[in-house]
PDB file of C-alpha atoms and ligand atoms in Angstrom:
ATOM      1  CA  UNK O   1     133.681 156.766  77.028  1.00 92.00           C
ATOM      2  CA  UNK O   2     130.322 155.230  77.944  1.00 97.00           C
ATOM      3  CA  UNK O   3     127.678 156.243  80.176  1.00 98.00           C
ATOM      4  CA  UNK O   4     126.070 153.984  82.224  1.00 98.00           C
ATOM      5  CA  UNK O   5     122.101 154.187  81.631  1.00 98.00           C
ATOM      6  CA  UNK O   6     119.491 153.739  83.870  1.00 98.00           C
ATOM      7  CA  UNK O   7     119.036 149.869  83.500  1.00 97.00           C
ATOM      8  CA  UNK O   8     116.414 149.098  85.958  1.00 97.00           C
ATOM      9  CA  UNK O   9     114.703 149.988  89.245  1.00 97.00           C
ATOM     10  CA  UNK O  10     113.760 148.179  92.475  1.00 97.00           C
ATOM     11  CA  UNK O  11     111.151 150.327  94.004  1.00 96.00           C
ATOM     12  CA  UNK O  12     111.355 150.211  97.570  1.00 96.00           C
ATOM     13  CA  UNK O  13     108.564 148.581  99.557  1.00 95.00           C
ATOM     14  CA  UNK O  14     107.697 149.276 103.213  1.00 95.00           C
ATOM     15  CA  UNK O  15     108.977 146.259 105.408  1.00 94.00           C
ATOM     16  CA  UNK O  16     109.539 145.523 108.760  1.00 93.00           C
ATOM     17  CA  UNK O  17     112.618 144.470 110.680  1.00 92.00           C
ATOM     18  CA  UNK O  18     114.423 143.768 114.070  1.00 92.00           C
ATOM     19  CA  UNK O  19     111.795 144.418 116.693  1.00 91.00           C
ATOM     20  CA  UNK O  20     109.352 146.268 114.297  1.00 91.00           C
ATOM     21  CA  UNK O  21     111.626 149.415 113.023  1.00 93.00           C
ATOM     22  CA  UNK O  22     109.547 150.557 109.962  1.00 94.00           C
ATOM     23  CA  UNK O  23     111.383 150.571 107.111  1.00 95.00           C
ATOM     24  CA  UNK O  24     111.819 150.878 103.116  1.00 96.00           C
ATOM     25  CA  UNK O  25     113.758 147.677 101.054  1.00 97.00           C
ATOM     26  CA  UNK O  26     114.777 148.040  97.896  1.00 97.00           C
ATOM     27  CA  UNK O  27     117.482 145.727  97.365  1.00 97.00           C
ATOM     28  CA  UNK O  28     117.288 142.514  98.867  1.00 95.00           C
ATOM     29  CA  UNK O  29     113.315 143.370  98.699  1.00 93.00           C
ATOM     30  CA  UNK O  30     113.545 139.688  96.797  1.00 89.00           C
ATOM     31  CA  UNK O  31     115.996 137.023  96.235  1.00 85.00           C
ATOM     32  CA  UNK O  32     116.143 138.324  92.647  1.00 86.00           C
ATOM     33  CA  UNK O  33     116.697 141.893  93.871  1.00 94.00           C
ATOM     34  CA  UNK O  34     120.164 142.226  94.372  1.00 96.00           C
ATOM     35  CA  UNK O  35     123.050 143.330  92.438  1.00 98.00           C
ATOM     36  CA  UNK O  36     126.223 141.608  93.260  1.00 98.00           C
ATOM     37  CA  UNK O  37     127.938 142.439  95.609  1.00 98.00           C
ATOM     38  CA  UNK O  38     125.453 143.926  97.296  1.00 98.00           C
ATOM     39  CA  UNK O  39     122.687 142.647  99.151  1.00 98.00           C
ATOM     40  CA  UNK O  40     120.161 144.727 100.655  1.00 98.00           C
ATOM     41  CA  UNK O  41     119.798 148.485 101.145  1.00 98.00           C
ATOM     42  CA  UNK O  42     116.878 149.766 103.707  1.00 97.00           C
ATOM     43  CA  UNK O  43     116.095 153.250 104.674  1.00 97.00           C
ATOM     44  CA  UNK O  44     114.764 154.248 107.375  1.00 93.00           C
ATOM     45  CA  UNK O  45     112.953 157.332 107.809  1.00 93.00           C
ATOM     46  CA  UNK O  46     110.328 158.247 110.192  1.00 92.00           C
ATOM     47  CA  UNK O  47     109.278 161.121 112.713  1.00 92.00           C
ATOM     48  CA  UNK O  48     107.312 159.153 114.647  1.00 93.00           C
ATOM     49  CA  UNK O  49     108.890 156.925 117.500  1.00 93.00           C
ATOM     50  CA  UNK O  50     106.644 153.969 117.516  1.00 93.00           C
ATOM     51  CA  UNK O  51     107.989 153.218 113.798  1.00 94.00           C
ATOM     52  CA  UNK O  52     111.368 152.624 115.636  1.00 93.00           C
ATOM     53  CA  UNK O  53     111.917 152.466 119.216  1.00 92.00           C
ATOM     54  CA  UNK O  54     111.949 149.001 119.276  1.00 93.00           C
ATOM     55  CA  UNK O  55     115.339 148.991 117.155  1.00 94.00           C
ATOM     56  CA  UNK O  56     117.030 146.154 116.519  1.00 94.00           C
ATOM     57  CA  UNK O  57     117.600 143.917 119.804  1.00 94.00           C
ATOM     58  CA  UNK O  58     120.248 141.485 119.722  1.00 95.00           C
ATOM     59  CA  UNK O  59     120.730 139.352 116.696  1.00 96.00           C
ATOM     60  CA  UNK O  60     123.441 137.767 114.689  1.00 97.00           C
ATOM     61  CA  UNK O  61     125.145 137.879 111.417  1.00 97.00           C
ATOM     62  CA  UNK O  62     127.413 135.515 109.103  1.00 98.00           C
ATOM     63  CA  UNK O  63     128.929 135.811 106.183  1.00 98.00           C
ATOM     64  CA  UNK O  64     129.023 139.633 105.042  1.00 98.00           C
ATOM     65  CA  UNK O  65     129.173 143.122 106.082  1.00 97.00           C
ATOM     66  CA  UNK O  66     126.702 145.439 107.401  1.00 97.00           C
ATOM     67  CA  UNK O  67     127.122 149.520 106.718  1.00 97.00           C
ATOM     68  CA  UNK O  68     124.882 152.056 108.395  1.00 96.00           C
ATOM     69  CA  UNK O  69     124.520 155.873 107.336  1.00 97.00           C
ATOM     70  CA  UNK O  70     122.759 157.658 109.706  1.00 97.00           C
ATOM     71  CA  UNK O  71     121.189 161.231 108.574  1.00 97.00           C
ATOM     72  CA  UNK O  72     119.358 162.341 111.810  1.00 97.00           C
ATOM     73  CA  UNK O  73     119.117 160.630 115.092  1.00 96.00           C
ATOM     74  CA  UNK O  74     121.215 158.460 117.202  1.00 94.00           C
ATOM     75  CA  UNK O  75     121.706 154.985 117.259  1.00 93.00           C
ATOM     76  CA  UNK O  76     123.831 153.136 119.261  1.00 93.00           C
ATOM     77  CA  UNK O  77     125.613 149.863 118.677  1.00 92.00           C
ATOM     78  CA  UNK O  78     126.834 146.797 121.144  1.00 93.00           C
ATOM     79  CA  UNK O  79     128.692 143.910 120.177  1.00 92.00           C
ATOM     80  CA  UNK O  80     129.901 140.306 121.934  1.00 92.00           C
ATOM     81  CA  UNK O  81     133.161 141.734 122.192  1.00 88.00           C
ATOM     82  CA  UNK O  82     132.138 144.499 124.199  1.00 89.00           C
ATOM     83  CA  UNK O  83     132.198 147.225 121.471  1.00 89.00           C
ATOM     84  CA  UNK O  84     129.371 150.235 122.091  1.00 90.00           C
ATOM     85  CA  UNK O  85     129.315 153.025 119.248  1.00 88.00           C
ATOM     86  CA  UNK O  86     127.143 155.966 119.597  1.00 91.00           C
ATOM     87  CA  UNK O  87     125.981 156.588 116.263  1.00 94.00           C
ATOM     88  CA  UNK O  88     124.919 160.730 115.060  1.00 96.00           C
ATOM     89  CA  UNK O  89     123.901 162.218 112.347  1.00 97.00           C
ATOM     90  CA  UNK O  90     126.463 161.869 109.321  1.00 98.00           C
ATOM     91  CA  UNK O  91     128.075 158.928 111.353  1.00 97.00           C
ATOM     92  CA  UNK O  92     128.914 155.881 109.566  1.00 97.00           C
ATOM     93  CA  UNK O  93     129.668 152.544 111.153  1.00 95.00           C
ATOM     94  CA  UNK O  94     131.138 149.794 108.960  1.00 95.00           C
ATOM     95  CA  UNK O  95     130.429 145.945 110.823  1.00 95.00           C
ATOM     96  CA  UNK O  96     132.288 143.091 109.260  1.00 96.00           C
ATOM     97  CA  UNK O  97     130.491 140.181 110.641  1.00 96.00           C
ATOM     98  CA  UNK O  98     132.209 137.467 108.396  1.00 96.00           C
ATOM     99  CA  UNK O  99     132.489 134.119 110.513  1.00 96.00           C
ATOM    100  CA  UNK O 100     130.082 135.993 112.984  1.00 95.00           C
ATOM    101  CA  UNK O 101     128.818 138.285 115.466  1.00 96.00           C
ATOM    102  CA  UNK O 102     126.149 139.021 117.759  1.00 96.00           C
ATOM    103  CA  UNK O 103     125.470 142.506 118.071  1.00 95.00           C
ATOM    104  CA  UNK O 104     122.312 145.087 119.039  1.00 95.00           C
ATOM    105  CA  UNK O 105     121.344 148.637 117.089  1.00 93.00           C
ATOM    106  CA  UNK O 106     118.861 150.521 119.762  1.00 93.00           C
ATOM    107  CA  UNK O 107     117.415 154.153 119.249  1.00 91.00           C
ATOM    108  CA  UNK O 108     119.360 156.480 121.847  1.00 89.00           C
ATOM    109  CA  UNK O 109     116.045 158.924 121.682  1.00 86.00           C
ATOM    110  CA  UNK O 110     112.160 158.811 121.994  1.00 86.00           C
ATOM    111  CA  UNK O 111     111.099 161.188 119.993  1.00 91.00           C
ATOM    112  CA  UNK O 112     112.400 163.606 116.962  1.00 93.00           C
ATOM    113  CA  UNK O 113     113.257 162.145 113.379  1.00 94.00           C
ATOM    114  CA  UNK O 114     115.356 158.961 112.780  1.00 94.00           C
ATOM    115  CA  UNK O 115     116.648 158.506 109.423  1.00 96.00           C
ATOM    116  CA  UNK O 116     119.580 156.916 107.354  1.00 96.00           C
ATOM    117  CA  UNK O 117     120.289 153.834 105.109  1.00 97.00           C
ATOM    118  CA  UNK O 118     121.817 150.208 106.391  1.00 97.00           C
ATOM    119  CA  UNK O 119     123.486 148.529 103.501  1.00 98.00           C
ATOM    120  CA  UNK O 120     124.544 144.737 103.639  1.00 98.00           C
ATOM    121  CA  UNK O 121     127.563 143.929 101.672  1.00 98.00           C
ATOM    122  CA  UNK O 122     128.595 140.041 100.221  1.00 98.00           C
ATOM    123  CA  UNK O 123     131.943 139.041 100.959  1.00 98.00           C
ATOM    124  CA  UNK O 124     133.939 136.549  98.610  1.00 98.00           C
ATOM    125  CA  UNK O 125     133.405 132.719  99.911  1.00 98.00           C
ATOM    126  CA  UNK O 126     137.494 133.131 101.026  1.00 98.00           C
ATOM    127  CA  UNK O 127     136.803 135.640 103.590  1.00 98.00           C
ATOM    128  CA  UNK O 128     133.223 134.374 105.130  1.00 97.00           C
ATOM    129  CA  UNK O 129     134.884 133.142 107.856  1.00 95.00           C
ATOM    130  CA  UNK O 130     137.314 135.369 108.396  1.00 96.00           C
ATOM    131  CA  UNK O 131     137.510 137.540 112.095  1.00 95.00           C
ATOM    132  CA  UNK O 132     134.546 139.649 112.668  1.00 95.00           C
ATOM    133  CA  UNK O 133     135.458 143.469 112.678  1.00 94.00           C
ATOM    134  CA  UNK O 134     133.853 147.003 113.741  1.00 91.00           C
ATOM    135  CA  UNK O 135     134.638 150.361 112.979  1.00 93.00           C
ATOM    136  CA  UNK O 136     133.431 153.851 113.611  1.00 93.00           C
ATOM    137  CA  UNK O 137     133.645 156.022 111.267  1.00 96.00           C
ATOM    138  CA  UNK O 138     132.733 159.844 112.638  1.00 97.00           C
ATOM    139  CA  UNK O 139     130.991 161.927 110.281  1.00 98.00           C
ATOM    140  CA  UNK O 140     134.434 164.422 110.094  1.00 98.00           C
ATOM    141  CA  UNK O 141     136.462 161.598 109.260  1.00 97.00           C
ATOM    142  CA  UNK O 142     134.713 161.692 105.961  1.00 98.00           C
ATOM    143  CA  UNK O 143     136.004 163.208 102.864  1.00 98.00           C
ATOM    144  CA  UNK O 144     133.321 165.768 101.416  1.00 98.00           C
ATOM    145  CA  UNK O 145     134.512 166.692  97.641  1.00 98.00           C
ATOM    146  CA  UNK O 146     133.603 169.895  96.533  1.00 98.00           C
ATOM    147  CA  UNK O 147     132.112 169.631  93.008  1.00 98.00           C
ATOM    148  CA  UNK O 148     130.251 172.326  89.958  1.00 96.00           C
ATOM    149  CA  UNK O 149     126.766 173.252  92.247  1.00 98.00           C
ATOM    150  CA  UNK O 150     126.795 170.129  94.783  1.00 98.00           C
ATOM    151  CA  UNK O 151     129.386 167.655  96.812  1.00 98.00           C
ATOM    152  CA  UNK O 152     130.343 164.087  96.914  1.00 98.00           C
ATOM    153  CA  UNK O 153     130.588 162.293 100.480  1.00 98.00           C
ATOM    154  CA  UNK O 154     133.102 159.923 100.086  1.00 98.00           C
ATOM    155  CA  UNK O 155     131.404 157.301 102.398  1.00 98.00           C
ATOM    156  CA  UNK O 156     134.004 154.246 100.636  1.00 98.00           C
ATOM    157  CA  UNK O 157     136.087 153.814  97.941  1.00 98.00           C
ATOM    158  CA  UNK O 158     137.645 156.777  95.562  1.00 98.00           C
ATOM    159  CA  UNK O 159     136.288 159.977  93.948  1.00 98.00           C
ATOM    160  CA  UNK O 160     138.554 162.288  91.719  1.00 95.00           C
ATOM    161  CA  UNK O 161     141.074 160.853  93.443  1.00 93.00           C
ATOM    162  CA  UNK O 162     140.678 161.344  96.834  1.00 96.00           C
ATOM    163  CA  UNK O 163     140.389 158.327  98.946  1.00 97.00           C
ATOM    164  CA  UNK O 164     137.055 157.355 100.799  1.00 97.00           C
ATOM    165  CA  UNK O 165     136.878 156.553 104.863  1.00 95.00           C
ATOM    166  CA  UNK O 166     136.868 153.045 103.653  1.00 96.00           C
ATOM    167  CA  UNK O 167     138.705 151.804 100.358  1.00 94.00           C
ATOM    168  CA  UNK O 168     140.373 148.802  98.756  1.00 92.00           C
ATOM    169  CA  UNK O 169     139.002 145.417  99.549  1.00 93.00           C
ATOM    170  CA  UNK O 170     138.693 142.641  97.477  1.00 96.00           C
ATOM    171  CA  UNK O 171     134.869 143.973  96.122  1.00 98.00           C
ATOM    172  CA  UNK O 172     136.662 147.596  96.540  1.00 98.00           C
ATOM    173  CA  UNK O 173     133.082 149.008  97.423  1.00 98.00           C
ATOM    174  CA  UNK O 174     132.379 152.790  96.062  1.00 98.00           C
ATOM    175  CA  UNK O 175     129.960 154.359  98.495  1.00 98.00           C
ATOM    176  CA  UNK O 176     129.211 157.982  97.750  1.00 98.00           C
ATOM    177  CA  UNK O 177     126.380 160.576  99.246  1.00 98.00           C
ATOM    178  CA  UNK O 178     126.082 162.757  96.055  1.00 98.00           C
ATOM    179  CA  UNK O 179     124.300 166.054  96.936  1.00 98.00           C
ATOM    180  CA  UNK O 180     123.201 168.151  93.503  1.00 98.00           C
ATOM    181  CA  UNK O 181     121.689 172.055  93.595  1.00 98.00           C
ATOM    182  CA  UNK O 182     118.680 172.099  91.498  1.00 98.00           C
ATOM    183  CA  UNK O 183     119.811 171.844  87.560  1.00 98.00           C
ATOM    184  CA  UNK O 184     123.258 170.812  88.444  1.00 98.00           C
ATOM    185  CA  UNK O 185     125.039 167.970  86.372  1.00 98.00           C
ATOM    186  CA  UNK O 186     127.176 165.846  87.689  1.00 98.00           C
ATOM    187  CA  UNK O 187     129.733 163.605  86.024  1.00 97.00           C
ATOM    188  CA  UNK O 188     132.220 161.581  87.250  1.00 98.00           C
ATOM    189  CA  UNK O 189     134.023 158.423  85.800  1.00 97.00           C
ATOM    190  CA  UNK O 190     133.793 155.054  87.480  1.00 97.00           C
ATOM    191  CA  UNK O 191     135.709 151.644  87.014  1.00 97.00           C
ATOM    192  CA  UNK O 192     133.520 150.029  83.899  1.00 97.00           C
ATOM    193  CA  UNK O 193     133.303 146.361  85.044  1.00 97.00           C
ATOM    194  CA  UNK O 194     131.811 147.472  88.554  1.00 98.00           C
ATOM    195  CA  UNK O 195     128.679 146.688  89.114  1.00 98.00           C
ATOM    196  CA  UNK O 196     126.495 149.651  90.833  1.00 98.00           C
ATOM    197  CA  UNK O 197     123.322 151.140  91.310  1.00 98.00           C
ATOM    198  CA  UNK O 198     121.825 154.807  92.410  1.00 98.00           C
ATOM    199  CA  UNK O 199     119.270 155.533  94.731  1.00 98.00           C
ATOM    200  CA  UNK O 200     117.901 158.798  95.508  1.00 97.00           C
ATOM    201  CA  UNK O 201     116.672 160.237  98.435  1.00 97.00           C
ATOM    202  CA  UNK O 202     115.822 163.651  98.146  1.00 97.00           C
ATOM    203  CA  UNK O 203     114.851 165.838  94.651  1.00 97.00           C
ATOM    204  CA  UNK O 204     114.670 164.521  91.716  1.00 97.00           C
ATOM    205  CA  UNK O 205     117.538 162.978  89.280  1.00 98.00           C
ATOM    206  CA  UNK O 206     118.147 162.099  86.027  1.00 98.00           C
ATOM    207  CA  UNK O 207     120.713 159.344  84.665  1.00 98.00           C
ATOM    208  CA  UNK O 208     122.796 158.942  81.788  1.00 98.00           C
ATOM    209  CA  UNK O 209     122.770 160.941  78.311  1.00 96.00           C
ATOM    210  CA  UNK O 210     119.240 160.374  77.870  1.00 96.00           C
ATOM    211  CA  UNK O 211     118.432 161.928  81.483  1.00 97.00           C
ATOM    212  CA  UNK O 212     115.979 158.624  82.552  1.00 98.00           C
ATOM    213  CA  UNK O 213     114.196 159.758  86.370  1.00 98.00           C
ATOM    214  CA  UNK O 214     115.284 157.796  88.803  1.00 98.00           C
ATOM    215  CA  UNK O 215     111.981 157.302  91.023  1.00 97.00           C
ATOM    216  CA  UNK O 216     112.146 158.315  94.343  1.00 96.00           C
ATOM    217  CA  UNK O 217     113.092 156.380  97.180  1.00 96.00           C
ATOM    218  CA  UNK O 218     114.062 153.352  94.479  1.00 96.00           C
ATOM    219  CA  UNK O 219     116.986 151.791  93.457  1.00 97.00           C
ATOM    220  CA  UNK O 220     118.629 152.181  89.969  1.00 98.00           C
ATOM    221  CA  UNK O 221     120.297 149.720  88.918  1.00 98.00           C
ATOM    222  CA  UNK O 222     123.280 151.127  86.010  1.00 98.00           C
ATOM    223  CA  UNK O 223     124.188 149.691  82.782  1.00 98.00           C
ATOM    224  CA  UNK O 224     127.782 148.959  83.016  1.00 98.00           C
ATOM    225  CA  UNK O 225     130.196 152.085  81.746  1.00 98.00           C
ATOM    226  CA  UNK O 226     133.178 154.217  82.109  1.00 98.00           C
ATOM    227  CA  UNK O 227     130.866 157.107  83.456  1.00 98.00           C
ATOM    228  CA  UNK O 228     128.675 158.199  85.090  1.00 98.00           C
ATOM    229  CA  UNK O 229     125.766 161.255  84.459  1.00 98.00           C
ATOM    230  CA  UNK O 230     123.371 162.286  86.967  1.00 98.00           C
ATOM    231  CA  UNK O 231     121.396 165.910  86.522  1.00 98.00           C
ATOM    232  CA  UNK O 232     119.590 167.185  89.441  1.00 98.00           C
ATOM    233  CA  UNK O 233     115.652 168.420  89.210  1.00 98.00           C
ATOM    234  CA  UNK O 234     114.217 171.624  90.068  1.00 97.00           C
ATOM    235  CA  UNK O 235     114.768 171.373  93.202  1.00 97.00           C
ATOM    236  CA  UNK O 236     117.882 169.200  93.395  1.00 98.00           C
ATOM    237  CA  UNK O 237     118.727 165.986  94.220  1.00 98.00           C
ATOM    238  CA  UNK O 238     120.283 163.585  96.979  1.00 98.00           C
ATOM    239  CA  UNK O 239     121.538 160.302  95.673  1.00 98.00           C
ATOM    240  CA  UNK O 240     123.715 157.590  96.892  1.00 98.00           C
ATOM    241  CA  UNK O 241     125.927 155.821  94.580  1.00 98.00           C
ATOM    242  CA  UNK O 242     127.451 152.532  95.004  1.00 98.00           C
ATOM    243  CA  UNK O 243     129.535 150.294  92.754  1.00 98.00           C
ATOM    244  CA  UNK O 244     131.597 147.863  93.064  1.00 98.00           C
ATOM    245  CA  UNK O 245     133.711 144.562  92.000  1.00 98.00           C
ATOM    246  CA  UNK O 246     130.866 141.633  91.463  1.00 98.00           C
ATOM    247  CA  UNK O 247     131.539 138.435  93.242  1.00 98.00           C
ATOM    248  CA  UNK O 248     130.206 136.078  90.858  1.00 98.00           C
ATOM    249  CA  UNK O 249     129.616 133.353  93.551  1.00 98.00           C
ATOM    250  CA  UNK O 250     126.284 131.397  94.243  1.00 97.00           C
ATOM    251  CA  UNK O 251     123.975 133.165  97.649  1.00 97.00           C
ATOM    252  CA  UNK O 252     122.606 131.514  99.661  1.00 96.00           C
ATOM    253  CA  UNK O 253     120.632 133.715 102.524  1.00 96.00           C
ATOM    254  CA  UNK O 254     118.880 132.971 105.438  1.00 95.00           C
ATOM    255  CA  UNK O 255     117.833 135.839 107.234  1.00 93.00           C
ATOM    256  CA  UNK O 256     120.895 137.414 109.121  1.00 95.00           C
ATOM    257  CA  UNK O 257     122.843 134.605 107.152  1.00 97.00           C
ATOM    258  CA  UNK O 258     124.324 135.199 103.685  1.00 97.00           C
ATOM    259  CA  UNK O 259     126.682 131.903 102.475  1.00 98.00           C
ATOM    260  CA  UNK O 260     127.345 129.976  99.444  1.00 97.00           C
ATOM    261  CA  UNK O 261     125.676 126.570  99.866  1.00 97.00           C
ATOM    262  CA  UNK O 262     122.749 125.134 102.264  1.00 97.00           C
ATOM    263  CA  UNK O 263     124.935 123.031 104.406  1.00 97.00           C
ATOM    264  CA  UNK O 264     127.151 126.516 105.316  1.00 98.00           C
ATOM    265  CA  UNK O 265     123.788 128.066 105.959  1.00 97.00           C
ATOM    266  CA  UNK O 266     123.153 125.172 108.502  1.00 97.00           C
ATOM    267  CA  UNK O 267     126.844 125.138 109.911  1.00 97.00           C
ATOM    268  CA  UNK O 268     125.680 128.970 110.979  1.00 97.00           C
ATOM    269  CA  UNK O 269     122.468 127.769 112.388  1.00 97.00           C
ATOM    270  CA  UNK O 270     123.856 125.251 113.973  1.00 96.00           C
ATOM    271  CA  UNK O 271     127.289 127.295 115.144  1.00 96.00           C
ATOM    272  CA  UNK O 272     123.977 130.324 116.143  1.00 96.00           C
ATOM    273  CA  UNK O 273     122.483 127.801 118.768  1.00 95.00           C
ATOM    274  CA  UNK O 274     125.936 126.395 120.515  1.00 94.00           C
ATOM    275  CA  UNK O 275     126.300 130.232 121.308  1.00 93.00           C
ATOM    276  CA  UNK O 276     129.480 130.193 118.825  1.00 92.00           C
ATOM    277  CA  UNK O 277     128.631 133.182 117.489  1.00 91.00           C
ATOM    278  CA  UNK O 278     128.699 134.828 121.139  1.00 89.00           C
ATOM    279  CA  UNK O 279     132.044 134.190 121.479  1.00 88.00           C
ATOM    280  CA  UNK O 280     133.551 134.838 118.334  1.00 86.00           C
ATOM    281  CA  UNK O 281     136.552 138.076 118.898  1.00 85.00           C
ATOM    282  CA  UNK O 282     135.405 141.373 117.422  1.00 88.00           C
ATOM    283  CA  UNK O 283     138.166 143.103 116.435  1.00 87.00           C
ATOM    284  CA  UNK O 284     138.021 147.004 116.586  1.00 87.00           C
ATOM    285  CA  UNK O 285     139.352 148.485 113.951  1.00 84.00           C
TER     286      UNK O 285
HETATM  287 CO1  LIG Q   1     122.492 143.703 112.385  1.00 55.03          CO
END
């Protein structure tokens, strides 16, 4: 058995995005900043309205998936195809955008707290241009694990061998909301040659045998390993895992664009301003 170790960390740095939602990047932060296949993870966290009424007006996407989390508040979703999702607290709504789709994420509230996590996900070069796809997942439709002192939200893929609200795929993504009472340790195993990373949200945490903190609000990035070792602070600890099956194939991003090569980037420009994009069929799942 090995346990992954706390390999390195992306802080998260304030940034701003669709219409001027405040908001904290770790991954993606930098070209260099990501860890295959993922792409980007914000958070988004505020009590204060004006850091995100604006939301995220219409705007396209090629090439890979988009999840959201939300913790508090309510966002809803519309797509070109005519899909509108009202997303709550605990909600999560997984958008395949692949060959593309045009698609709006707008505040349904003007004041209270508005927080959760929007996580872009690579897809192989085989299925960038596959149909774009939408799904809703509701917040009871996903599997809460019962472990020693804390829980395991099984947002995607498998824990102890219960099945996610998403799983399989060809990057089989692991997304877990891992929620620790103060001192508790958590172990769990996890396929060795997956990529993944840890980042925590509330409390305090500490990775691997020789209990490394995680910082808060950062991501941290794991060694690669059969396991997995997290042990909660004083005053325990909220932590998202991912992992899952690396790519290995070149990026290429432009904004809301993520290909292989520059001439696929400008095929999605291009594709962007005919209004392809608009038309493409979203298909709910
Ligand atoms: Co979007």
């Amino acid at each position: 058995m090995t346990t992954r170790t706390l390999q390195k960390v992306i802080p998260s740095i304030p940034a701003s995005d669709g219409a001027g939602v405040k908001l904290r990047r770790s991954l993606g932060a930098s070209q260099l900043a990501r860890h295959d296949p993922f792409l980007m993870l914000d958070e988004f966290y505020s009590d204060n309205p004006d850091d995100y009424l604006a939301g995220f007006p219409a705007h396209p996407h090629r090439g890979f998936e988009t999840v959201t989390y939300m913790l508090d508040g309510h966002m809803q979703h519309q797509d070109n195809g005519g899909n509108t999702g009202d997303l709550g607290p605990g909600d999560v709504q997984w958008m395949t955008a692949a060959r593309g789709i045009v698609h709006s994420e707008m505040p349904q509230q003007s004041e209270g707290r508005m927080r959760g996590f929007q996580l872009w996900l690579n897809l192989p070069a085989k299925e960038e241009m596959k149909p774009a796809a939408y799904r809703d997942i509701p917040a009871a439709q996903i599997p809460v694990v019962q472990v020693d002192q804390g829980s395991v939200k099984v947002i995607a893929g498998r824990f102890n061998g219960k099945n996610g609200a998403v799983h399989g795929g060809s990057t089989d993504p692991h997304y877990w909301d891992v929620r620790l009472e103060p001192g508790a340790v958590f172990e769990s195993t996890l396929p060795a040659d997956y990529n993944a990373f840890l980042y925590g949200y509330e409390g305090e945490a500490f990775v691997g045998d020789e209990k490394k903190a995680l910082p808060h609000r950062a991501a941290g990035v794991l060694s690669m390993g059969d396991n997995v070792r997290i042990v909660a602070g004083e005053n325990g600890a909220r932590v998202l895992l991912l992992a899952g099956k690396p790519i290995g194939e070149p990026v290429i991003q432009y904004g809301p664009f993520v290909m292989n090569t520059r001439e696929e980037i400008e095929q999605a420009i291009a594709d962007y301003q005919a209004g392809a994009l608009s038309r493409e069929q979203v298909q709910r799942i």
